[in-house]
Coordinates of C-alpha atoms in Angstrom, one line a residue:
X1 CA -22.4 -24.3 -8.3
X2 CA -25.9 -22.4 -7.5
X3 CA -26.8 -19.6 -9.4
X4 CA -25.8 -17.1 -6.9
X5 CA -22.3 -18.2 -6.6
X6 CA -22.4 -18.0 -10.7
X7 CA -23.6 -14.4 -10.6
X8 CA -21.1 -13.0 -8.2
X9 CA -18.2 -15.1 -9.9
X10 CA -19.1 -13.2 -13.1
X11 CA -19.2 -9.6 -11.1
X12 CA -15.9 -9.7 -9.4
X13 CA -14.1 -11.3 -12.5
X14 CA -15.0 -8.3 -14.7
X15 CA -14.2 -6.1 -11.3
X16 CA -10.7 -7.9 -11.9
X17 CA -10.5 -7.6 -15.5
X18 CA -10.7 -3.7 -15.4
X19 CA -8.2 -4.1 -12.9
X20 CA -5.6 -5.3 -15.4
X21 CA -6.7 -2.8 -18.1
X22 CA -6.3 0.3 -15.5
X23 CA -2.6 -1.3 -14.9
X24 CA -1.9 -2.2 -18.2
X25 CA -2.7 1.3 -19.2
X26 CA -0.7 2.7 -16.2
X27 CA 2.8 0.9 -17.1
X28 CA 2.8 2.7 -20.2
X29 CA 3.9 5.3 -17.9
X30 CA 4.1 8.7 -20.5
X31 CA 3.1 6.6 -23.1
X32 CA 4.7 4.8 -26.0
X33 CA 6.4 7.6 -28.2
X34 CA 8.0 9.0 -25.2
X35 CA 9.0 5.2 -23.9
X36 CA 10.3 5.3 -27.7
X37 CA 12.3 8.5 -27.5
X38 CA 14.2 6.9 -24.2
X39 CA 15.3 4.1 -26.2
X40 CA 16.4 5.8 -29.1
X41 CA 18.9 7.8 -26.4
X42 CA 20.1 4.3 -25.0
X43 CA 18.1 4.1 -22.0
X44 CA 15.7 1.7 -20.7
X45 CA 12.4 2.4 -19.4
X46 CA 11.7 2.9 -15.2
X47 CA 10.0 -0.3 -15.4
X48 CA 13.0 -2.2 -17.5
X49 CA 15.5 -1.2 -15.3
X50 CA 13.9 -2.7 -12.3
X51 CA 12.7 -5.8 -13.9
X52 CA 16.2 -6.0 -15.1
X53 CA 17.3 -5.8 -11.6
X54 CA 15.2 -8.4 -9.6
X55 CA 15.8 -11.9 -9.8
X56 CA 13.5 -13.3 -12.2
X57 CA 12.9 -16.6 -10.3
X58 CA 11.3 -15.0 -7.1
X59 CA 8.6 -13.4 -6.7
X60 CA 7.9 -9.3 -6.3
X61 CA 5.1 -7.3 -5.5
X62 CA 4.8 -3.2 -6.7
X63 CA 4.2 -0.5 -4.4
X64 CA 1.5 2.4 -5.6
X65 CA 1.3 1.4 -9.3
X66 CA -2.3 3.2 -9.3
X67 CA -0.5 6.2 -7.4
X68 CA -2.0 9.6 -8.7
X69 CA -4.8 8.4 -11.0
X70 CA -7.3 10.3 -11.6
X71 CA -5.3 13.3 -10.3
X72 CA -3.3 16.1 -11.8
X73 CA -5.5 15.8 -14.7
X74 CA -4.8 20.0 -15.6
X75 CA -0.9 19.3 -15.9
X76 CA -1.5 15.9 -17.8
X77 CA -1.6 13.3 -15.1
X78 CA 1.1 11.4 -13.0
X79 CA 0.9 7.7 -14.0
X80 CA 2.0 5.8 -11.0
X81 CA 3.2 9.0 -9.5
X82 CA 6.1 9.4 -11.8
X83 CA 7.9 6.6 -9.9
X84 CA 7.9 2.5 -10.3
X85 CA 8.6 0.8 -6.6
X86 CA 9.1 -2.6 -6.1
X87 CA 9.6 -5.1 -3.1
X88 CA 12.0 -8.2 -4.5
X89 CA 15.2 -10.1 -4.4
X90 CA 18.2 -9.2 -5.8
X91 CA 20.8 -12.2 -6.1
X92 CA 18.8 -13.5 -3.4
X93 CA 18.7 -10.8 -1.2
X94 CA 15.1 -8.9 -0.5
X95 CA 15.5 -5.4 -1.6
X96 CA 13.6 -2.2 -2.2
X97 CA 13.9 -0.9 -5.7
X98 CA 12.9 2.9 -6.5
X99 CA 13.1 3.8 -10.6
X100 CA 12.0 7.8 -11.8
X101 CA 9.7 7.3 -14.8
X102 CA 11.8 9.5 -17.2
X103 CA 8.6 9.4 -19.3
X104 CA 5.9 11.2 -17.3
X105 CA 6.9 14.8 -17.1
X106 CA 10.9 14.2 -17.5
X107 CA 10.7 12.5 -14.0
X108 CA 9.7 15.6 -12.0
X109 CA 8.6 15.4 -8.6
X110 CA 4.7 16.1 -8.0
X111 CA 3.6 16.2 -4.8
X112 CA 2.6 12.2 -4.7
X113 CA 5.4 11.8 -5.7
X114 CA 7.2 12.7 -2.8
X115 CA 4.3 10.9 -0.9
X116 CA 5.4 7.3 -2.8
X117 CA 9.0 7.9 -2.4
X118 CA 8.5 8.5 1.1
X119 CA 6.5 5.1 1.7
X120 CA 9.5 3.3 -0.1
X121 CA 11.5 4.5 2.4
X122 CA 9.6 3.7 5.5
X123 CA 9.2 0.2 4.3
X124 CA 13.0 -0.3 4.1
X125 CA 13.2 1.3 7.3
X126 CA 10.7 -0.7 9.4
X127 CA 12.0 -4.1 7.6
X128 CA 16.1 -3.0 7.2
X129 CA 15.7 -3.6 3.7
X130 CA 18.6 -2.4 1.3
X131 CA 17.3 0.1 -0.9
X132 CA 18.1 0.7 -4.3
X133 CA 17.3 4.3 -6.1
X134 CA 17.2 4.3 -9.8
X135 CA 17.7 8.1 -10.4
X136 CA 16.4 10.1 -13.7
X137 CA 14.4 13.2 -12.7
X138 CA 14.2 16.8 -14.0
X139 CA 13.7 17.8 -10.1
X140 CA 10.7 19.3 -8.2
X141 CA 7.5 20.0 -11.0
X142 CA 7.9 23.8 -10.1
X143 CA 4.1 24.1 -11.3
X144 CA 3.4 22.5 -7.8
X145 CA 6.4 23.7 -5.6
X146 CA 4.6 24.7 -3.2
X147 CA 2.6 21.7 -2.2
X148 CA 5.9 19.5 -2.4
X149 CA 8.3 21.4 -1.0
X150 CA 9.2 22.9 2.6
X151 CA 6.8 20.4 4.8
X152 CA 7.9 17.8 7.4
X153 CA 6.4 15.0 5.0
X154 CA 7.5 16.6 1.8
X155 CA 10.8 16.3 -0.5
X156 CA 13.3 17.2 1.8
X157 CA 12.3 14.6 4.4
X158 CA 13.6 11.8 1.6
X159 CA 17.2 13.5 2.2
X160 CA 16.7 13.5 5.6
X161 CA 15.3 9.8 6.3
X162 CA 18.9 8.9 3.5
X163 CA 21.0 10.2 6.8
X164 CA 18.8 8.5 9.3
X165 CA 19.0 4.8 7.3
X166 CA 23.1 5.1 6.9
X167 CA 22.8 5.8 10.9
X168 CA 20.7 2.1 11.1
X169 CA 23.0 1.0 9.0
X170 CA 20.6 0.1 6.0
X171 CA 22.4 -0.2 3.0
X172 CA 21.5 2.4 0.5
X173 CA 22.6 2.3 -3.3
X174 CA 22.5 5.0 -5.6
X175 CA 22.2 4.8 -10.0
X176 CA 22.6 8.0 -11.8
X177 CA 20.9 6.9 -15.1
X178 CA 19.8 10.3 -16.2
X179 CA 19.0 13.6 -14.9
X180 CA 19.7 14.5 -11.0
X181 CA 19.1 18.5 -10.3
X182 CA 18.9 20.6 -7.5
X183 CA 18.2 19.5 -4.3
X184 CA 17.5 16.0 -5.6
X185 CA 21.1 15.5 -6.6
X186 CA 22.0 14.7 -2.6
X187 CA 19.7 11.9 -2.8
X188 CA 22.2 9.9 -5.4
X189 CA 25.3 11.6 -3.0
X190 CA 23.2 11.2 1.0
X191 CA 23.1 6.9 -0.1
X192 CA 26.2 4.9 0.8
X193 CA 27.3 4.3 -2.9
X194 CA 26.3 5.9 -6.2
X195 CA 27.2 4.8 -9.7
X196 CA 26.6 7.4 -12.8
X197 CA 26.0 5.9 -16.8
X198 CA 28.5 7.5 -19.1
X199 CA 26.9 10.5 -21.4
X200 CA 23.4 9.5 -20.1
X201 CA 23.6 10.9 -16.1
X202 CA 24.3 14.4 -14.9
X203 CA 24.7 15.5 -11.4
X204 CA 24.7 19.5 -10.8
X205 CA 22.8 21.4 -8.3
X206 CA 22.5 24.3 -10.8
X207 CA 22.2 23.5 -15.0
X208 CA 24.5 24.7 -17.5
X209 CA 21.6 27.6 -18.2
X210 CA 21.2 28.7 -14.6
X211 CA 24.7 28.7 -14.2
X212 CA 25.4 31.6 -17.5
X213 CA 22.3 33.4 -15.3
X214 CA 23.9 33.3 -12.0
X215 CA 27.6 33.8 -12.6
X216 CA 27.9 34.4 -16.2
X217 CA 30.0 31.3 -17.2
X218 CA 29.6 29.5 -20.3
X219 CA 29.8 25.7 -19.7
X220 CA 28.1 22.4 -21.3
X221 CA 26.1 20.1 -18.7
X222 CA 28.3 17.0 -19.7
X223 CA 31.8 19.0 -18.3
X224 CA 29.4 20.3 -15.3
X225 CA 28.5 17.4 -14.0
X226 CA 29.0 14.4 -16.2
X227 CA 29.9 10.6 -15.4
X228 CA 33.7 11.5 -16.0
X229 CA 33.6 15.1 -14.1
X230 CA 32.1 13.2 -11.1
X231 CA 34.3 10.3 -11.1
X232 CA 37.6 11.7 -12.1
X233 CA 37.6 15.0 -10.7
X234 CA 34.7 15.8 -8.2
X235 CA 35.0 11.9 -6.3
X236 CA 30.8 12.9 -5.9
X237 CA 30.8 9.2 -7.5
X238 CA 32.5 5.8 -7.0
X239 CA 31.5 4.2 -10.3
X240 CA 31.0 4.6 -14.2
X241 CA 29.1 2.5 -16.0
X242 CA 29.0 2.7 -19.9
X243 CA 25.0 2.2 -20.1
X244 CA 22.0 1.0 -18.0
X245 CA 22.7 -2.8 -18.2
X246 CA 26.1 -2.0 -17.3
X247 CA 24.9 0.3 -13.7
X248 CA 23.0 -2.5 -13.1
X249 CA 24.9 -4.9 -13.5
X250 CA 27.3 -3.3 -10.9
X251 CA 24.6 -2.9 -8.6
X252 CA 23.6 -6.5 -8.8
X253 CA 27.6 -7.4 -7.2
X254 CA 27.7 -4.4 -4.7
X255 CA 24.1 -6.1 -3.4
X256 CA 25.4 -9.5 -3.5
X257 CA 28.7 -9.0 -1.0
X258 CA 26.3 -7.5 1.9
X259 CA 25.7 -9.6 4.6
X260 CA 22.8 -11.2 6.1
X261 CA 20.6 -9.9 8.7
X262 CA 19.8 -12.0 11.7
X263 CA 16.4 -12.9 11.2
X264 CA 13.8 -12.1 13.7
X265 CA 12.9 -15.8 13.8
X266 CA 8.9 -15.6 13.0
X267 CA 7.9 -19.2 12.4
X268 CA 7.9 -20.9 9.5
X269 CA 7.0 -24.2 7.9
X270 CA 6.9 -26.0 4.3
X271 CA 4.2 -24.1 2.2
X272 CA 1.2 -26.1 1.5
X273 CA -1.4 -24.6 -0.9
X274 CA -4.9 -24.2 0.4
X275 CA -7.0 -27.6 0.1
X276 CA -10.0 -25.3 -1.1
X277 CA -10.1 -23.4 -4.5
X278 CA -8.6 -20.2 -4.2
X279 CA -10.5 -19.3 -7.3
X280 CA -13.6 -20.2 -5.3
X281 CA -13.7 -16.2 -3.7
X282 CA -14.3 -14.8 -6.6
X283 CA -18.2 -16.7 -6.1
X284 CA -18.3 -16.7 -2.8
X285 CA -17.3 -12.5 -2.4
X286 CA -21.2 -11.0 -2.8
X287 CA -21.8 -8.3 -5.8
X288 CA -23.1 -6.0 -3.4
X289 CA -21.3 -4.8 0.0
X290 CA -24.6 -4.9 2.2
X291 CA -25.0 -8.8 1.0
X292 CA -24.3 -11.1 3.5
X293 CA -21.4 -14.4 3.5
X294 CA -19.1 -16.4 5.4
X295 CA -16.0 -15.2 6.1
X296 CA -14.2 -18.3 7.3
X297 CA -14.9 -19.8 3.6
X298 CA -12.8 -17.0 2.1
X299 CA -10.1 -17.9 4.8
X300 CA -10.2 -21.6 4.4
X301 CA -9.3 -20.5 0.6
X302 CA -6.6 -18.2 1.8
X303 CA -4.5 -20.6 4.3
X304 CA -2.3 -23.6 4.1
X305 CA -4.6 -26.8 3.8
X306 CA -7.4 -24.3 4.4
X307 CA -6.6 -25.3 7.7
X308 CA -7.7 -22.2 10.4
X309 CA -7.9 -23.0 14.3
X310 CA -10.7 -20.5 15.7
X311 CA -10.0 -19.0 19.1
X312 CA -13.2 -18.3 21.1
X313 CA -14.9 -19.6 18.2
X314 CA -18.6 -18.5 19.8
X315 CA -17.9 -15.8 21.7
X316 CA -17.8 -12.4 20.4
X317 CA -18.5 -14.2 16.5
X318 CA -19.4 -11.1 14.4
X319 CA -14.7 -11.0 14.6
X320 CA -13.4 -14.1 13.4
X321 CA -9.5 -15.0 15.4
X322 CA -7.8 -17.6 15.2
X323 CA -4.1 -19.2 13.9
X324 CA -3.0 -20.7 10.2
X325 CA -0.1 -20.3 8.3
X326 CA 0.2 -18.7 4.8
X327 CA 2.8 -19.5 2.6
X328 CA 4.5 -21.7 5.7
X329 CA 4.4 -18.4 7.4
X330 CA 2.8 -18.7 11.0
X331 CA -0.2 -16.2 11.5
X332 CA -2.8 -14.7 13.7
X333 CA -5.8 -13.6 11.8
X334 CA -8.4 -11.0 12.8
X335 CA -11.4 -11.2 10.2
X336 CA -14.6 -9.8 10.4
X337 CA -17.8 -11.9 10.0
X338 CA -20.2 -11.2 7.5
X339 CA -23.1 -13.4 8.7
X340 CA -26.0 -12.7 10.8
X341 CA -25.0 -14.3 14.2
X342 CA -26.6 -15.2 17.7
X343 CA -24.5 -14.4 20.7
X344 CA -24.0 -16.1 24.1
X345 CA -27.7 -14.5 25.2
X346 CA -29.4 -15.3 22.0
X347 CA -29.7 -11.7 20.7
X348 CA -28.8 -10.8 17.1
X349 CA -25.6 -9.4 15.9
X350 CA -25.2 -8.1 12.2
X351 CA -22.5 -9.1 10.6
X352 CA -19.4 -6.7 9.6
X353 CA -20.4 -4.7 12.7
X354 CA -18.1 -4.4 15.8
X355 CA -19.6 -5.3 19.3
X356 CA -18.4 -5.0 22.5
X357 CA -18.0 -9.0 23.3
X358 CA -15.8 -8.7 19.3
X359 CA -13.6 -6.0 20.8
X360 CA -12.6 -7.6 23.9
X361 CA -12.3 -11.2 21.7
X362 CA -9.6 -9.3 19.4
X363 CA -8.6 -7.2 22.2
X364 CA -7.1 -10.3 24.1
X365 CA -6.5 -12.2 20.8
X366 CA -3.8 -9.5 19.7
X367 CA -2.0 -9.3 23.2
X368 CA -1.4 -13.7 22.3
X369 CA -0.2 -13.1 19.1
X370 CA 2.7 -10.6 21.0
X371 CA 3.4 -12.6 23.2
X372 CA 4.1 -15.7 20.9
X373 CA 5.6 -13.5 18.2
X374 CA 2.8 -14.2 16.0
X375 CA 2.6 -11.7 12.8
X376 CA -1.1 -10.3 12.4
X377 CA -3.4 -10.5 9.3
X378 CA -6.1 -8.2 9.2
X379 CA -9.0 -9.1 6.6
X380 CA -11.7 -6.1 6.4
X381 CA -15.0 -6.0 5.4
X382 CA -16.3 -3.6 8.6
X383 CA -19.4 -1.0 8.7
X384 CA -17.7 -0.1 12.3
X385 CA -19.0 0.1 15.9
X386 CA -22.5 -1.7 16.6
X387 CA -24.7 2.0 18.4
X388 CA -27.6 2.9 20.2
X389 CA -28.5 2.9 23.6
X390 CA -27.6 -0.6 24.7
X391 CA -24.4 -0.4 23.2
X392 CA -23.2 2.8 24.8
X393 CA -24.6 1.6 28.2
X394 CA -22.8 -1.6 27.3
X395 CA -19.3 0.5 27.1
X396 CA -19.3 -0.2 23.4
X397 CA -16.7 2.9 23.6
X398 CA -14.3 1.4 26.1
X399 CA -14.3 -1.9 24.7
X400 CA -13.9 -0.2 21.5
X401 CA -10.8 1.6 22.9
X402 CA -9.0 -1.3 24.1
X403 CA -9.0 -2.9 20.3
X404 CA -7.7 0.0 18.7
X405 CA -4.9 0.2 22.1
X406 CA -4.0 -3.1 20.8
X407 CA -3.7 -2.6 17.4
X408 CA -1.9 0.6 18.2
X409 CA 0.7 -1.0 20.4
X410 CA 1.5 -4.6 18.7
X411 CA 4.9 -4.8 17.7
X412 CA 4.6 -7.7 15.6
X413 CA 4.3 -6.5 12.3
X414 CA 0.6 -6.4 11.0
X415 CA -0.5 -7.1 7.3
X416 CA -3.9 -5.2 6.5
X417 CA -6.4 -7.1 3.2
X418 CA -9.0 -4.4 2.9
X419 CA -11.7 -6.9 1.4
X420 CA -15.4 -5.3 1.2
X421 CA -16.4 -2.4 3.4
X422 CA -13.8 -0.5 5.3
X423 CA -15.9 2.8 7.2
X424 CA -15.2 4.6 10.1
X425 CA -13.6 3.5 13.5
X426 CA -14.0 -0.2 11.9
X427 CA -10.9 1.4 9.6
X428 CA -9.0 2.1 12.4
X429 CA -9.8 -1.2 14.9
X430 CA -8.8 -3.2 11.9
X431 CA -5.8 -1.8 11.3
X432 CA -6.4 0.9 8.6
X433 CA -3.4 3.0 7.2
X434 CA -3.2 5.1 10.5
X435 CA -2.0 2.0 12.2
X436 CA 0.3 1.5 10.6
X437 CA 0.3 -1.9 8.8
X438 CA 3.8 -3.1 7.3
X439 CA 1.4 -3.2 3.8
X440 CA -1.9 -2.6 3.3
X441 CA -4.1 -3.7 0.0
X442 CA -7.5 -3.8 -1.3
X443 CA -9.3 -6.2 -3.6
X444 CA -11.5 -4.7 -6.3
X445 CA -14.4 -5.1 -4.3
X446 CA -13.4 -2.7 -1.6
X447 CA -14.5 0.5 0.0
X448 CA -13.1 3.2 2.0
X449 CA -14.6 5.6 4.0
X450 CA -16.4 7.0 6.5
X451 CA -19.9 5.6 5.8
X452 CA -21.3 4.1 3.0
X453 CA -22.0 6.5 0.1
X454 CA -25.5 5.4 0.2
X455 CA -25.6 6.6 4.3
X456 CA -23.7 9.5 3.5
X457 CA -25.8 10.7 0.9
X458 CA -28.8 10.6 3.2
X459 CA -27.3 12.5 5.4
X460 CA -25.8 15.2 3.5
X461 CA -29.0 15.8 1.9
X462 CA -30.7 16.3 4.8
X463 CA -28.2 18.9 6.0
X464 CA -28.2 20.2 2.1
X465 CA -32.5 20.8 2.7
X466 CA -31.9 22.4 5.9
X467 CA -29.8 24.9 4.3
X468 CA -32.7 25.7 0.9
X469 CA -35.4 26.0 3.2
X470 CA -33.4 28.2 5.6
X471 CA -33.5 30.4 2.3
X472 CA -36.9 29.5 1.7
X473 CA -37.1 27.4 -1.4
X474 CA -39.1 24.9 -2.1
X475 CA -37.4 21.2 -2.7
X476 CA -39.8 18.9 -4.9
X477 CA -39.5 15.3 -4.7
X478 CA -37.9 15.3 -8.3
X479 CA -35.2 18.0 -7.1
X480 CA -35.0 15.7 -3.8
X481 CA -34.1 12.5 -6.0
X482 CA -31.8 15.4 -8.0
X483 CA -29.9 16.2 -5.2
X484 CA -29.6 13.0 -3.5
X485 CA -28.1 10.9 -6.8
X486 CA -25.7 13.9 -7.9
X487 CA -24.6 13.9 -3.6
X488 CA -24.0 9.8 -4.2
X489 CA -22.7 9.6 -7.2
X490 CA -19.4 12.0 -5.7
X491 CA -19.3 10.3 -2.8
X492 CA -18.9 6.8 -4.6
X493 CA -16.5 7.9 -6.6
X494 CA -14.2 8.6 -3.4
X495 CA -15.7 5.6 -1.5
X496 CA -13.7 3.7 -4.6
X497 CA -10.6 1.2 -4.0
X498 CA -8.9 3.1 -6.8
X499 CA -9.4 6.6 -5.1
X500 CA -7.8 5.0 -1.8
X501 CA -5.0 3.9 -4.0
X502 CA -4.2 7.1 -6.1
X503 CA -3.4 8.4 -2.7
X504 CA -1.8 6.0 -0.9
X505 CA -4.2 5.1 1.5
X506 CA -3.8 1.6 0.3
X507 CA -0.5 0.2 -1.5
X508 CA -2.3 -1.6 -4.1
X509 CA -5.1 -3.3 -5.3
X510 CA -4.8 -6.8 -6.3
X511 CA -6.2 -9.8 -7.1
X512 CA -7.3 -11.9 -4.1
X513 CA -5.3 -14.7 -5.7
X514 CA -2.2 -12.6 -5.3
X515 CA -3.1 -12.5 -1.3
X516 CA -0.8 -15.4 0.0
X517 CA 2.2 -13.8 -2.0
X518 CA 1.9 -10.0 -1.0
X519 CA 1.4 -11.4 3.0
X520 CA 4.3 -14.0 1.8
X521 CA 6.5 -11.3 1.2
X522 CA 6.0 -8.9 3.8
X523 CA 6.6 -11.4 7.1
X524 CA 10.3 -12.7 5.2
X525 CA 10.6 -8.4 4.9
X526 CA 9.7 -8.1 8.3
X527 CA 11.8 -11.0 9.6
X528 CA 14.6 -8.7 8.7
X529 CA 13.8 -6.2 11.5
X530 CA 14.1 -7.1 15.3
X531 CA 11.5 -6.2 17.7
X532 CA 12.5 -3.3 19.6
X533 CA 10.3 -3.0 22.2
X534 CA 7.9 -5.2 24.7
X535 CA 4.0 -5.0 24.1
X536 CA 2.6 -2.7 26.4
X537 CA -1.4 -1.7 26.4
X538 CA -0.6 1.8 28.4
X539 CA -3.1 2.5 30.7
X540 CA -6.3 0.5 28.9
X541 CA -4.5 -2.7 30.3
X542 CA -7.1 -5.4 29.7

């Protein structure tokens, strides 16, 4: 190996190593003492419970474990958002798990968390996944009421997306294991069934405190709402369980009866790993996001027998298309190319940038892989639209239009790898969040946003001069470089993979090793869920 491939090996490995010390960090959820204080009371930990749960011989991926870093920091932070989620198999059956962190802030509700639950929820719904709630929250943090909830996208929209699910007919499953207040007790009693733990759960819209305030009655929480009021007297529940195992247990034969979709029939073969060293991207994948390298190599180390069939290999090459399969699983992948390249007329194309002869490439590329029934990978690393004057008169904005129709309309589901650069309308043509993506996740070495922070710093420094010498001060080149490092240094710090993720703009970051398994996952989710609806361009038809 050269010494290149050496240097960048060493980069993205320590990129991947602070990886698993921000995640490490970020399952201790509230922290030991208080994961200490749960046990001492008989309960497990969020994260127990739903390892407990899944089958320990198939794989799982986690939804938004970096949720709300970084944020809340004034009311002690929100480790994963106060809520573990988790794609897996439960006696064989692919489910959706959803576990309340008792142990960051009693469980409450902060505004992302309602963001996460919500995302749970749309991924059972566009897959017909069964969906599992593991329920121990104080409520809505009142701190922050106002910013979680009366909106369309805040808490009450998890109640009403419980009603629209029964309608579908997706099986929802309820576990009491601790607290359930207020308005989030109808989550536990809006699923199909709902189990409570013995002396542990509690289900009352009103505590035993609020209750002496409002009406005056003296009454303990346990006879308000415990496991036997609810499922002797009330009927809210159908089952007590004497602990956590117990609940779970129970959970583990209701999921076990239900039967079997029909299966939307996306093609699949015997996995065969790829002939190429996986562990090779991590030399390959440049140090720096302006350096250039060959996509297709990161592919071939991606894809069963690092085999990849190119369609229109040499037109439009600054987008790489073509078919492979990953894990067995049938794909069409849309990658872009980070080499310099020569087109059909000999000019040169930078790589990462989108041109009009790319667009119309992926354009057409997308419409075959509806047709055939062909799921979609997306692998980013995009600066966005090539511009200037040839490219406008070119109809870089049409052709531009027609890509992002496509991507709009597919109805196969589409599986978004965020790898390097991710800025502007490149975002969206590559299916970006917006698009919606059955998941979307970035490696370490990603970036989101609307320009490069080193592009955006330029330009909001010219814009910040404009506005001192409007005032008439004087800007020395020492207060120049000032300015333009402390404009930089804020923007990089949103450009980050790990700001994306604290908000949800991405579902995780992971190791690229972990890529086969999260795109795995998602197609046998996805082959859950019939497609509903012909592809149709609208009115850009190609």
């Amino acid at each position: 190996m050269n010494l290149k491939f050496n240097k960048n090996e060493d980069f993205n490995k320590l990129q991947l190593s602070q990886l698993k010390k921000r995640i490490a960090q970020v399952k201790l959820g509230g922290g030991k003492k208080r994961i200490e204080k749960l046990h001492t009371q008989g309960k497990m930990t969020a994260r127990e419970r739903v390892d407990f749960l899944l089958d320990s011989n198939k794989e799982s991926i986690e939804i938004g474990a970096l949720v709300g870093d970084g944020m809340y920091e004034e009311h002690g932070g929100c480790p994963s958002g106060g809520v573990v989620i988790k794609i897996g198999y439960i006696q064989g059956k692919q489910c959706v798990v959803v576990a309340n962190d008792a142990t960051v802030k009693a469980g409450a509700w902060f505004p992302i968390t309602g963001k996460k639950n919500l995302r749970a929820q749309e991924i059972a719904i566009e897959n017909r996944l069964p969906i599992v709630y593991l329920v121990d929250s104080a409520g809505v943090y009142l701190p922050l009421q106002d910013e979680i909830f009366p909106d369309k996208e805040h808490f009450g929209r998890i109640f009403r997306n419980n009603a629209v699910m029964s309608s579908m007919g997706i099986t929802q499953i309820a576990a009491v294991m601790g607290s359930c207040v207020a308005g989030g007790a109808y989550l536990p009693i809006m699923s199909d069934e709902a189990l409570i733990v013995d002396k542990t759960g509690s289900i009352f819209l009103a505590g035993s405190y609020l209750v002496k305030a409002a009406i005056g009655e003296d009454i303990d929480n346990e006879t308000l709402g415990g496991a036997s009021t609810h499922c002797e007297i009330s009927g809210v529940t159908d089952y007590k369980a004497k602990d956590d195992k117990d609940a779970l247990n129970k959970i583990k034969r209701i999921i076990d009866k239900i039967g079997d979709n029909t299966p939307t029939g996306y093609n699949r073969k015997k996995s065969i790993k790829p002939k190429d060293n996986p562990e090779d991207i991590y030399g390959i994948l440049p140090a720096s996001r302006s350096e250039q390298y060959d996509m297709v190599e990161i592919i071939k180390r991606l894809v069963d027998n690092s085999e990849f069939e190119h369609y229109k290999e040499d037109y439009g090459k600054t987008l790489i298309t073509g078919y492979a399969r990953i894990d067995g699983w049938a794909v069409g992948i849309v990658a872009n190319h980070r080499k310099v390249v020569k087109n059909g007329k000999g000019e040169m194309q930078f790589g990462g940038v989108i041109y009009s002869d790319s667009a119309d490439k992926a354009t057409r590329f997308i419409a075959n892989c509806n047709q055939k029934k062909i799921p979609l990978v997306f692998l980013q690393d995009v600066t966005g639209f090539m511009v200037g004057s040839k490219s406008e008169h070119g109809g870089i904005i049409k052709d531009g239009a027609k890509m992002v129709n496509a991507v709009s309309n597919s109805v196969v589901p589409k599986f978004t790898i965020i790898i390097g650069n991710s800025y502007g309308a490149g975002n969206y043509a590559m299916c970006g969040k917006a698009y919606d993506p059955r998941l979307i996740v970035a490696w370490p070495s990603a970036e989101l946003a609307v320009m490069s922070g080193n592009s955006a710093a330029k330009v909001l420094l010219q814009i910040e001069k404009a506005s001192l010498k409007k005032k008439g001060e004087t800007i020395t080149e020492a207060k120049e470089k000032e300015m333009f490092s402390k404009i930089k240094e804020r923007y990089d710090n949103q450009v980050s993979p790990y700001y994306a993720a604290s908000r949800l703009w991405t579902d995780a970051i992971i190791d690229p090793l972990e890529t086969r398994k999260w795109i795995s996952l998602g197609i046998d989710a996805a082959n859950h869920a019939p497609i509903e609806k012909p592809f149709n361009l609208g009115v850009l038809q190609v």
